[in-house]
Every structure is written in structure tokens, then in C-alpha cells.
Amino acid sequence: MDKGSWKHSLLLAVVLASTYADASLSWHMDDFIQAVKQVEDGVPGSGPVAVLKRLRHAAGLNDALVRYFLRAADSGGAEMDVSLLSFITKAVHHRVTEENREEGVVLTPDGTTVALTPLLLGLEAGFLSKTKDRVRGLLKLTFTKDLESHPLSRHPLSRHLGPDGCWDNVSSPQVFTLLDQPGVLTTAQINGGMDGFVLGTEIAFPSTSGRPLKLSGILTEYYCRSLEVGGMDVAPRLISRRRRDNFRKLGVPSITAQQVVKSAEKQRRVMGLKKMDSKTKKQLMTLVKEGVKEFVQEYLECPPIIPRCMWGAKPYKGTPTNLTLPLPFLYIHHTSTPRDPCLTLQQCSEDMRAMQRFHQDDRGWDDIGYRCREGGVSG
Ligand SMILES: *[C@@H]1O[C@H](CO)[C@@H](O)[C@H](O)[C@H]1NC(C)=O
Ligand SMILES: *[C@@H]1O[C@H](CO)[C@@H](O)[C@H](O)[C@H]1NC(C)=O
């Protein structure tokens, strides 16, 4: 084979490898865990920190702030397969496109979507932690890291956090589209931040013995644990379905706007940026105060809500009329069927569709009768 055609075959192999990865892998947590396992196979015998550093190196997560707390990422071990590298880079690199598509997020088995960057950074901070009382940089790495790259003036929005979004296909998710314009942090970033914070803290203070030493094992236990009969009542404590409870119990809601602004100032110093002027600081304080309030109300005091698009709802028949506030009454109804609580997203979705079908087709209503329904998996 002459040199030129050899190069062409190599190029073809690379192209084939990338198309293969695109065709076979989706943005589901299960697929991300498979990729993590492949990375672990490339660095046999090494612990989660080495694997996290490799992931971080592959994804280019290595800015001054990250290096300050976690040191430089490295590429130790064998060269990474091209398709694996491209999958990881895309999986971890967070951005929202012009078309309101959110990237760098994966769908988890409980039906919620998480951004991977804050999850991975929180985990690494937890593993590196040497002090017993606090994990260095945890709040910055999981929540406030990107706060400042947001032009503050661009957010005179009525809400600063969220929104959630919809996947194109729940069994093989490829595209995640936000339900509205993105706020300072999307719901997926908040979910990933909470998970990174909870896992980072729990790894620094392991209260359960026998935690698995592989990153893929930790992610599997946290995200992919199937519920047994008995549902949440008998489920382990450290699982993604208990995200909000676990986060609340760590006492983080007592975080004040002052702490967040201080954290942003420290961040600027670490990044070698000049100090904020007093006007910017004041703007940031206002923004953060509102954000913290919203966060507590929507993400801590309320259960997660799986939007209609995720359970495959049929559209409303006709044109809905808006409710006017204050509502004159509210019904809380206990459904008689299905009798057993659903334990998987798939089962809960089927139950929801069956109820909608019954209400629309048999009862002749415009839509499912409930505004929201509490299930075995989520509200
Ligand atoms: C989702 O993707 C799977 C696998 O590609 C496919 O078999 C299925 O039909 C898709 N579902 C929908 C609702 O498009
Ligand atoms: C209901 O409210 C939404 C959002 O405020 C608005 O866009 C829509 O036009 C309203 N619909 C009707 C029928 O008034």
C-alpha cells in the first residue's frame, strides 16, 4: 500500500469509528457508564481519581479554576480510542445552542437529566479531599463556576433557574431541547450540581462501608439501582431519586447570597481577573439573592416533576383555557388504578398514558384529569 492510500484508509477508519459511535451510543447514563468502563479498562488497577482525571483530560475540563482545586488533568495510560474520546468530549462539554438544545447532559434512569461537568468535578473534589470538615472548592466546582461567564445584563428574566427540557426519544436519547430560554443554570446543571455535591461530600465522609472503588460502580449504584417491591420505602439512601432530600439534608440551602458572591470574587482571583467593580458586584448580589430564593422554592421544597414530553403524553384536545388565580379549589385525588405503585420510568409512563387514554377516549375529556400525579418514581 503506498503512503497516500494508507492515509486514506486510516482516515476512513477514523470516520467509520466516529459514525459507529454516533449510531450506537445515545445520551443515556447507561451509555456514559459504558464509556467510563472503557476508560477504566485503559488504566487497569487505578482508582477513580485517575479515571476522573482522564475523563477531564479528554473533555478539556482544565481551566485555571479547575486546576486550582483539582490540579492538572492528565492523559496517563494507553492512548484513548478515537470514537471513545469523541463520545466523552461531547458528553461532558456543556453548552446551549442557538436552537435551545442543551448538550453535555444525559438522561438518567429516574427520568431526570443531568449535566456531567458538575457531577464529575464534585466527585473528583470529594476524592481529593483530605480535611474532614469540608471539601475544598465543592460549591464552586458544582454550582458557581460558570456564574460569572453570564453577562448579567442578559438576565432580566422573570426566572433565573431552569428550564427543564424534552428528549427526542426516551429509550435512545439523542437531542435534548429546553422548554424555554435558558436561565443562569438549567435544571440539568442544577441536578448535576446537586449530585456532584452530594456524592463529593459522601465520598469525603463515607458513612457507608464497602463503597465500590470504581467510578463506573459508584455511578451505577447511584443512578441505576432498580427499585424493589416496597419502592422508595426500602430503597438505599444514596440514589439519584433521593437527590433533593440528600442535598437538603447536607444543609446547603442555608448558603447565602454573600457566600456565593464571595466565591465568585475568589474565583476571579484564581483566574487572574481583575476585581469586580461595585456596580457589577451589586448586580451579582441581586441576581444571586433571587436565584437562591428560587432554588430553595423550586428545587428543594418541591419534588421533581417529569414533564409531559417525557411520559409520551398525547396533546390536549382543542384549546386549553387558562386558570385564573387565586384558584377557588383544589382536589387531591387518590387513583384506584393502577393499584401497584410504578417503580420504573417506563412503567410510570405507561400508567400515565393509560390514564390519559381512559380520560380522553372513554370519558371524553380534553386531557388527563390531573395537573400532576405522584408516582413511585417521581412526582
Ligand atoms: C427510539 O429509538 C429506538 C432506537 O433507535 C427506536 O427503536 C424507537 O422506535 C424510537 N422511539 C420513538 C418513539 O421514536
Ligand atoms: C394563557 O397564558 C399563556 C401564558 O401566559 C398565554 O401565552 C396564552 O395566550 C393564554 N391563553 C389564553 C387562551 O388566554
GROMACS .gro file of C-alpha atoms and ligand atoms in nm:
model
  407
    1MET     CA    1   0.000   0.000   0.000
    2ASP     CA    2   0.155   0.335  -0.088
    3LYS     CA    3   0.169   0.613   0.163
    4GLY     CA    4  -0.127   0.808   0.025
    5SER     CA    5  -0.378   0.525   0.019
    6TRP     CA    6  -0.263   0.416   0.363
    7LYS     CA    7  -0.351   0.762   0.488
    8HIS     CA    8  -0.688   0.739   0.319
    9SER     CA    9  -0.767   0.406   0.481
   10LEU     CA   10  -0.668   0.546   0.816
   11LEU     CA   11  -0.896   0.844   0.762
   12LEU     CA   12  -1.176   0.610   0.656
   13ALA     CA   13  -1.122   0.401   0.968
   14VAL     CA   14  -1.144   0.712   1.184
   15VAL     CA   15  -1.461   0.826   1.008
   16LEU     CA   16  -1.613   0.478   1.042
   17ALA     CA   17  -1.521   0.465   1.409
   18SER     CA   18  -1.690   0.801   1.472
   19THR     CA   19  -2.005   0.711   1.282
   20TYR     CA   20  -2.015   0.384   1.469
   21ALA     CA   21  -2.004   0.569   1.798
   22ASP     CA   22  -2.275   0.811   1.689
   23ALA     CA   23  -2.502   0.534   1.568
   24SER     CA   24  -2.471   0.302   1.863
   25LEU     CA   25  -2.446   0.531   2.163
   26SER     CA   26  -2.708   0.763   2.299
   27TRP     CA   27  -2.702   1.029   2.566
   28HIS     CA   28  -2.829   0.793   2.829
   29MET     CA   29  -2.648   0.749   3.162
   30ASP     CA   30  -2.616   0.376   3.086
   31ASP     CA   31  -2.412   0.458   2.776
   32PHE     CA   32  -2.197   0.709   2.962
   33ILE     CA   33  -2.123   0.443   3.227
   34GLN     CA   34  -2.022   0.203   2.946
   35ALA     CA   35  -1.778   0.468   2.822
   36VAL     CA   36  -1.641   0.510   3.177
   37LYS     CA   37  -1.584   0.134   3.191
   38GLN     CA   38  -1.385   0.154   2.868
   39VAL     CA   39  -1.171   0.430   3.018
   40GLU     CA   40  -1.120   0.216   3.330
   41ASP     CA   41  -1.004  -0.074   3.112
   42GLY     CA   42  -0.742   0.160   2.963
   43VAL     CA   43  -0.591   0.232   3.305
   44PRO     CA   44  -0.611  -0.106   3.478
   45GLY     CA   45  -0.576  -0.113   3.853
   46SER     CA   46  -0.603   0.262   3.903
   47GLY     CA   47  -0.862   0.421   4.124
   48PRO     CA   48  -1.144   0.663   4.044
   49VAL     CA   49  -0.924   0.974   4.066
   50ALA     CA   50  -0.705   0.856   3.777
   51VAL     CA   51  -1.017   0.776   3.573
   52LEU     CA   52  -1.176   1.113   3.655
   53LYS     CA   53  -0.854   1.289   3.550
   54ARG     CA   54  -0.853   1.101   3.221
   55LEU     CA   55  -1.216   1.194   3.157
   56ARG     CA   56  -1.135   1.554   3.242
   57HIS     CA   57  -0.835   1.549   3.009
   58ALA     CA   58  -1.044   1.402   2.727
   59ALA     CA   59  -1.316   1.661   2.777
   60GLY     CA   60  -1.072   1.954   2.812
   61LEU     CA   61  -1.205   2.042   3.159
   62ASN     CA   62  -0.890   2.205   3.275
   63ASP     CA   63  -0.932   2.579   3.320
   64ALA     CA   64  -0.748   2.778   3.588
   65LEU     CA   65  -1.022   2.735   3.848
   66VAL     CA   66  -1.045   2.359   3.796
   67ARG     CA   67  -0.664   2.326   3.808
   68TYR     CA   68  -0.652   2.533   4.127
   69PHE     CA   69  -0.872   2.286   4.313
   70LEU     CA   70  -0.808   1.959   4.131
   71ARG     CA   71  -0.462   2.007   3.976
   72ALA     CA   72  -0.397   1.949   3.607
   73ALA     CA   73  -0.582   1.675   3.423
   74ASP     CA   74  -0.360   1.409   3.275
   75SER     CA   75  -0.372   1.156   2.999
   76GLY     CA   76  -0.193   0.869   3.184
   77GLY     CA   77  -0.242   0.520   3.048
   78ALA     CA   78  -0.288   0.400   2.693
   79GLU     CA   79  -0.397   0.630   2.412
   80MET     CA   80  -0.775   0.665   2.409
   81ASP     CA   81  -0.973   0.522   2.121
   82VAL     CA   82  -1.086   0.798   1.883
   83SER     CA   83  -1.457   0.721   1.900
   84LEU     CA   84  -1.443   0.694   2.279
   85LEU     CA   85  -1.261   1.026   2.300
   86SER     CA   86  -1.518   1.195   2.078
   87PHE     CA   87  -1.807   1.048   2.279
   88ILE     CA   88  -1.663   1.168   2.610
   89THR     CA   89  -1.581   1.514   2.479
   90LYS     CA   90  -1.938   1.560   2.357
   91ALA     CA   91  -2.092   1.402   2.667
   92VAL     CA   92  -1.912   1.632   2.908
   93HIS     CA   93  -1.887   1.962   2.717
   94HIS     CA   94  -2.184   2.168   2.830
   95ARG     CA   95  -2.348   2.427   2.605
   96VAL     CA   96  -2.687   2.551   2.490
   97THR     CA   97  -2.709   2.603   2.115
   98GLU     CA   98  -2.895   2.875   1.924
   99GLU     CA   99  -3.180   2.629   1.871
  100ASN     CA  100  -3.217   2.591   2.250
  101ARG     CA  101  -3.065   2.246   2.252
  102GLU     CA  102  -2.871   2.158   2.562
  103GLU     CA  103  -2.558   1.947   2.519
  104GLY     CA  104  -2.329   1.788   2.776
  105VAL     CA  105  -2.625   1.632   2.954
  106VAL     CA  106  -2.750   1.273   2.987
  107LEU     CA  107  -3.085   1.117   3.067
  108THR     CA  108  -3.079   0.911   3.387
  109PRO     CA  109  -3.297   0.605   3.455
  110ASP     CA  110  -3.516   0.800   3.701
  111GLY     CA  111  -3.629   1.030   3.418
  112THR     CA  112  -3.429   1.336   3.520
  113THR     CA  113  -3.148   1.480   3.309
  114VAL     CA  114  -2.807   1.576   3.450
  115ALA     CA  115  -2.513   1.782   3.326
  116LEU     CA  116  -2.196   1.574   3.359
  117THR     CA  117  -1.941   1.852   3.425
  118PRO     CA  118  -2.055   1.947   3.778
  119LEU     CA  119  -2.112   1.580   3.863
  120LEU     CA  120  -1.758   1.477   3.765
  121LEU     CA  121  -1.591   1.781   3.922
  122GLY     CA  122  -1.781   1.730   4.250
  123LEU     CA  123  -1.679   1.365   4.261
  124GLU     CA  124  -1.314   1.443   4.198
  125ALA     CA  125  -1.313   1.715   4.466
  126GLY     CA  126  -1.461   1.462   4.710
  127PHE     CA  127  -1.198   1.202   4.635
  128LEU     CA  128  -0.915   1.454   4.672
  129SER     CA  129  -1.048   1.592   4.998
  130LYS     CA  130  -0.816   1.544   5.293
  131THR     CA  131  -0.995   1.751   5.554
  132LYS     CA  132  -1.279   1.606   5.749
  133ASP     CA  133  -1.495   1.913   5.774
  134ARG     CA  134  -1.525   2.040   5.419
  135VAL     CA  135  -1.442   1.952   5.061
  136ARG     CA  136  -1.226   2.222   4.906
  137GLY     CA  137  -1.389   2.407   4.619
  138LEU     CA  138  -1.703   2.192   4.616
  139LEU     CA  139  -1.957   2.473   4.585
  140LYS     CA  140  -1.753   2.647   4.317
  141LEU     CA  141  -1.694   2.335   4.110
  142THR     CA  142  -2.056   2.219   4.123
  143PHE     CA  143  -2.258   2.543   4.115
  144THR     CA  144  -2.090   2.880   4.087
  145LYS     CA  145  -1.814   2.801   3.838
  146ASP     CA  146  -1.992   2.942   3.535
  147LEU     CA  147  -2.195   3.204   3.713
  148GLU     CA  148  -1.971   3.480   3.607
  149SER     CA  149  -1.939   3.399   3.242
  150HIS     CA  150  -2.306   3.501   3.216
  151PRO     CA  151  -2.347   3.857   3.105
  152LEU     CA  152  -2.551   3.982   3.398
  153SER     CA  153  -2.749   4.226   3.191
  154ARG     CA  154  -2.881   3.943   2.978
  155HIS     CA  155  -3.089   3.811   3.264
  156PRO     CA  156  -3.368   4.048   3.341
  157LEU     CA  157  -3.576   3.730   3.321
  158SER     CA  158  -3.865   3.659   3.549
  159ARG     CA  159  -3.683   3.341   3.650
  160HIS     CA  160  -3.313   3.272   3.679
  161LEU     CA  161  -3.305   2.895   3.705
  162GLY     CA  162  -3.416   2.621   3.471
  163PRO     CA  163  -3.581   2.526   3.250
  164ASP     CA  164  -3.605   2.151   3.211
  165GLY     CA  165  -3.627   2.006   2.862
  166CYS     CA  166  -3.751   1.720   2.645
  167TRP     CA  167  -3.558   1.433   2.487
  168ASP     CA  168  -3.640   1.335   2.132
  169ASN     CA  169  -3.660   0.968   2.231
  170VAL     CA  170  -3.655   0.836   2.586
  171SER     CA  171  -3.516   0.492   2.503
  172SER     CA  172  -3.245   0.619   2.271
  173PRO     CA  173  -3.199   0.988   2.361
  174GLN     CA  174  -3.002   1.200   2.111
  175VAL     CA  175  -3.134   1.555   2.130
  176PHE     CA  176  -3.241   1.747   2.441
  177THR     CA  177  -3.441   2.062   2.375
  178LEU     CA  178  -3.510   2.314   2.651
  179LEU     CA  179  -3.872   2.409   2.718
  180ASP     CA  180  -3.784   2.778   2.729
  181GLN     CA  181  -3.485   3.017   2.715
  182PRO     CA  182  -3.204   2.904   2.946
  183GLY     CA  183  -3.158   3.080   3.279
  184VAL     CA  184  -2.827   3.117   3.461
  185LEU     CA  185  -2.831   2.746   3.539
  186THR     CA  186  -3.055   2.495   3.363
  187THR     CA  187  -3.237   2.219   3.552
  188ALA     CA  188  -2.985   1.964   3.420
  189GLN     CA  189  -2.696   2.175   3.552
  190ILE     CA  190  -2.868   2.204   3.890
  191ASN     CA  191  -2.932   1.828   3.900
  192GLY     CA  192  -2.569   1.756   3.809
  193GLY     CA  193  -2.455   2.014   4.066
  194MET     CA  194  -2.663   1.856   4.341
  195ASP     CA  195  -2.540   1.506   4.253
  196GLY     CA  196  -2.177   1.625   4.240
  197PHE     CA  197  -2.222   1.800   4.573
  198VAL     CA  198  -2.391   1.503   4.742
  199LEU     CA  199  -2.151   1.241   4.603
  200GLY     CA  200  -1.847   1.465   4.663
  201THR     CA  201  -1.948   1.510   5.026
  202GLU     CA  202  -2.042   1.150   5.086
  203ILE     CA  203  -1.718   1.026   4.936
  204ALA     CA  204  -1.520   1.256   5.163
  205PHE     CA  205  -1.717   1.132   5.464
  206PRO     CA  206  -1.816   0.780   5.369
  207SER     CA  207  -2.082   0.680   5.617
  208THR     CA  208  -2.150   0.352   5.445
  209SER     CA  209  -1.886   0.086   5.443
  210GLY     CA  210  -1.792  -0.110   5.136
  211ARG     CA  211  -1.839   0.163   4.878
  212PRO     CA  212  -1.727   0.043   4.535
  213LEU     CA  213  -1.388   0.166   4.433
  214LYS     CA  214  -1.462   0.205   4.065
  215LEU     CA  215  -1.619   0.518   3.924
  216SER     CA  216  -1.847   0.309   3.700
  217GLY     CA  217  -1.965   0.119   4.010
  218ILE     CA  218  -2.038   0.441   4.200
  219LEU     CA  219  -2.240   0.581   3.908
  220THR     CA  220  -2.427   0.253   3.860
  221GLU     CA  221  -2.524   0.229   4.226
  222TYR     CA  222  -2.631   0.591   4.239
  223TYR     CA  223  -2.823   0.614   3.911
  224CYS     CA  224  -2.921   0.266   3.801
  225ARG     CA  225  -3.042   0.099   4.118
  226SER     CA  226  -3.378  -0.062   4.038
  227LEU     CA  227  -3.645  -0.024   4.298
  228GLU     CA  228  -3.774  -0.340   4.458
  229VAL     CA  229  -4.127  -0.407   4.570
  230GLY     CA  230  -4.171  -0.169   4.859
  231GLY     CA  231  -4.046   0.118   4.640
  232MET     CA  232  -3.878   0.418   4.795
  233ASP     CA  233  -3.954   0.299   5.149
  234VAL     CA  234  -3.693   0.026   5.123
  235ALA     CA  235  -3.455   0.195   4.876
  236PRO     CA  236  -3.096   0.280   4.978
  237ARG     CA  237  -3.021   0.632   5.091
  238LEU     CA  238  -2.765   0.732   4.830
  239ILE     CA  239  -2.953   0.711   4.500
  240SER     CA  240  -3.039   0.976   4.242
  241ARG     CA  241  -3.411   0.955   4.322
  242ARG     CA  242  -3.332   1.098   4.664
  243ARG     CA  243  -3.123   1.382   4.517
  244ARG     CA  244  -3.326   1.669   4.661
  245ASP     CA  245  -3.366   1.510   5.006
  246ASN     CA  246  -2.998   1.429   5.033
  247PHE     CA  247  -2.897   1.775   4.920
  248ARG     CA  248  -3.137   1.937   5.163
  249LYS     CA  249  -3.003   1.726   5.449
  250LEU     CA  250  -2.649   1.848   5.385
  251GLY     CA  251  -2.775   2.187   5.497
  252VAL     CA  252  -2.678   2.359   5.175
  253PRO     CA  253  -2.997   2.566   5.146
  254SER     CA  254  -2.852   2.784   5.419
  255ILE     CA  255  -2.600   2.909   5.162
  256THR     CA  256  -2.635   3.284   5.146
  257ALA     CA  257  -2.600   3.522   4.856
  258GLN     CA  258  -2.296   3.673   5.032
  259GLN     CA  259  -2.119   3.336   5.025
  260VAL     CA  260  -2.187   3.292   4.655
  261VAL     CA  261  -2.063   3.642   4.571
  262LYS     CA  262  -1.752   3.585   4.786
  263SER     CA  263  -1.699   3.263   4.599
  264ALA     CA  264  -1.724   3.449   4.266
  265GLU     CA  265  -1.465   3.702   4.388
  266LYS     CA  266  -1.225   3.430   4.493
  267GLN     CA  267  -1.278   3.268   4.157
  268ARG     CA  268  -1.178   3.588   3.978
  269ARG     CA  269  -0.856   3.600   4.182
  270VAL     CA  270  -0.776   3.239   4.096
  271MET     CA  271  -0.844   3.303   3.728
  272GLY     CA  272  -0.621   3.614   3.737
  273LEU     CA  273  -0.907   3.851   3.653
  274LYS     CA  274  -0.940   4.199   3.794
  275LYS     CA  275  -1.170   4.269   4.085
  276MET     CA  276  -1.538   4.331   4.022
  277ASP     CA  277  -1.638   4.697   4.036
  278SER     CA  278  -1.900   4.783   4.292
  279LYS     CA  279  -2.180   4.812   4.034
  280THR     CA  280  -2.116   4.464   3.896
  281LYS     CA  281  -2.091   4.327   4.246
  282LYS     CA  282  -2.424   4.480   4.339
  283GLN     CA  283  -2.587   4.341   4.025
  284LEU     CA  284  -2.446   3.999   4.100
  285MET     CA  285  -2.571   4.015   4.459
  286THR     CA  286  -2.927   4.096   4.342
  287LEU     CA  287  -2.917   3.818   4.088
  288VAL     CA  288  -2.783   3.564   4.334
  289LYS     CA  289  -3.034   3.658   4.605
  290GLU     CA  290  -3.322   3.595   4.366
  291GLY     CA  291  -3.156   3.278   4.238
  292VAL     CA  292  -3.107   3.132   4.585
  293LYS     CA  293  -3.471   3.201   4.672
  294GLU     CA  294  -3.589   3.038   4.351
  295PHE     CA  295  -3.358   2.744   4.408
  296VAL     CA  296  -3.497   2.672   4.754
  297GLN     CA  297  -3.859   2.704   4.638
  298GLU     CA  298  -3.837   2.509   4.316
  299TYR     CA  299  -3.559   2.260   4.365
  300LEU     CA  300  -3.564   2.185   4.736
  301GLU     CA  301  -3.916   2.240   4.865
  302CYS     CA  302  -4.084   2.079   4.563
  303PRO     CA  303  -4.041   1.725   4.427
  304PRO     CA  304  -3.901   1.685   4.075
  305ILE     CA  305  -4.167   1.693   3.805
  306ILE     CA  306  -4.133   1.474   3.498
  307PRO     CA  307  -4.274   1.686   3.212
  308ARG     CA  308  -4.542   1.556   2.974
  309CYS     CA  309  -4.297   1.507   2.690
  310MET     CA  310  -4.108   1.253   2.899
  311TRP     CA  311  -4.404   1.021   2.955
  312GLY     CA  312  -4.525   1.049   2.596
  313ALA     CA  313  -4.845   1.247   2.658
  314LYS     CA  314  -5.091   1.299   2.373
  315PRO     CA  315  -5.173   1.664   2.307
  316TYR     CA  316  -5.461   1.843   2.476
  317LYS     CA  317  -5.777   1.812   2.264
  318GLY     CA  318  -5.887   2.155   2.148
  319THR     CA  319  -5.765   2.477   2.309
  320PRO     CA  320  -5.699   2.494   2.683
  321THR     CA  321  -5.838   2.785   2.882
  322ASN     CA  322  -5.607   2.943   3.135
  323LEU     CA  323  -5.679   2.912   3.504
  324THR     CA  324  -5.713   3.240   3.689
  325LEU     CA  325  -5.551   3.299   4.026
  326PRO     CA  326  -5.638   3.259   4.305
  327LEU     CA  327  -5.773   2.910   4.242
  328PRO     CA  328  -6.114   2.866   4.406
  329PHE     CA  329  -6.048   2.500   4.492
  330LEU     CA  330  -5.803   2.215   4.451
  331TYR     CA  331  -5.872   1.843   4.451
  332ILE     CA  332  -5.630   1.584   4.577
  333HIS     CA  333  -5.740   1.254   4.434
  334HIS     CA  334  -5.627   0.903   4.511
  335THR     CA  335  -5.637   0.692   4.197
  336SER     CA  336  -5.772   0.339   4.231
  337THR     CA  337  -5.588   0.205   3.925
  338PRO     CA  338  -5.313   0.114   3.871
  339ARG     CA  339  -5.314  -0.040   4.216
  340ASP     CA  340  -4.941  -0.105   4.247
  341PRO     CA  341  -4.706   0.191   4.251
  342CYS     CA  342  -4.488   0.211   3.941
  343LEU     CA  343  -4.117   0.157   4.003
  344THR     CA  344  -3.956   0.242   3.671
  345LEU     CA  345  -3.983   0.541   3.443
  346GLN     CA  346  -4.109   0.313   3.170
  347GLN     CA  347  -4.386   0.165   3.386
  348CYS     CA  348  -4.486   0.506   3.526
  349SER     CA  349  -4.501   0.646   3.172
  350GLU     CA  350  -4.721   0.359   3.056
  351ASP     CA  351  -4.954   0.416   3.353
  352MET     CA  352  -4.976   0.787   3.271
  353ARG     CA  353  -5.056   0.718   2.906
  354ALA     CA  354  -5.321   0.462   3.004
  355MET     CA  355  -5.487   0.713   3.237
  356GLN     CA  356  -5.478   0.982   2.970
  357ARG     CA  357  -5.627   0.741   2.717
  358PHE     CA  358  -5.906   0.650   2.958
  359HIS     CA  359  -5.987   1.014   3.033
  360GLN     CA  360  -5.971   1.131   2.672
  361ASP     CA  361  -6.126   0.834   2.490
  362ASP     CA  362  -6.367   0.676   2.739
  363ARG     CA  363  -6.461   0.976   2.949
  364GLY     CA  364  -6.443   1.216   2.655
  365TRP     CA  365  -6.238   1.478   2.844
  366ASP     CA  366  -5.992   1.713   2.676
  367ASP     CA  367  -5.692   1.577   2.864
  368ILE     CA  368  -5.580   1.366   3.156
  369GLY     CA  369  -5.773   1.493   3.456
  370TYR     CA  370  -5.471   1.559   3.679
  371ARG     CA  371  -5.243   1.859   3.685
  372CYS     CA  372  -4.970   1.635   3.821
  373ARG     CA  373  -4.955   1.292   3.972
  374GLU     CA  374  -4.731   1.148   4.235
  375GLY     CA  375  -4.585   0.814   4.139
  376GLY     CA  376  -4.342   0.562   4.281
  377VAL     CA  377  -4.053   0.718   4.092
  378SER     CA  378  -4.117   1.092   4.099
  379GLY     CA  379  -4.396   1.345   4.118
  380LIG     C1  380  -3.649   0.544   1.984
  380LIG     O1  381  -3.530   0.489   1.935
  380LIG     C2  382  -3.534   0.347   1.921
  380LIG     C3  383  -3.393   0.301   1.886
  380LIG     O2  384  -3.339   0.378   1.783
  380LIG     C4  385  -3.638   0.310   1.818
  380LIG     O3  386  -3.644   0.169   1.803
  380LIG     C5  387  -3.773   0.364   1.863
  380LIG     O4  388  -3.870   0.340   1.764
  380LIG     C6  389  -3.766   0.514   1.892
  380LIG     N1  390  -3.889   0.557   1.951
  380LIG     C7  391  -3.958   0.662   1.908
  380LIG     C8  392  -4.081   0.695   1.984
  380LIG     O5  393  -3.922   0.726   1.812
  381LIG     C1  394  -5.269   3.155   2.851
  381LIG     O1  395  -5.149   3.202   2.910
  381LIG     C2  396  -5.037   3.195   2.826
  381LIG     C3  397  -4.913   3.230   2.907
  381LIG     O2  398  -4.936   3.339   2.992
  381LIG     C4  399  -5.059   3.286   2.706
  381LIG     O3  400  -4.945   3.279   2.622
  381LIG     C5  401  -5.182   3.239   2.632
  381LIG     O4  402  -5.210   3.324   2.526
  381LIG     C6  403  -5.303   3.235   2.725
  381LIG     N1  404  -5.414   3.171   2.655
  381LIG     C7  405  -5.539   3.220   2.654
  381LIG     C8  406  -5.641   3.141   2.580
  381LIG     O5  407  -5.567   3.323   2.712
   0.00000   0.00000   0.00000
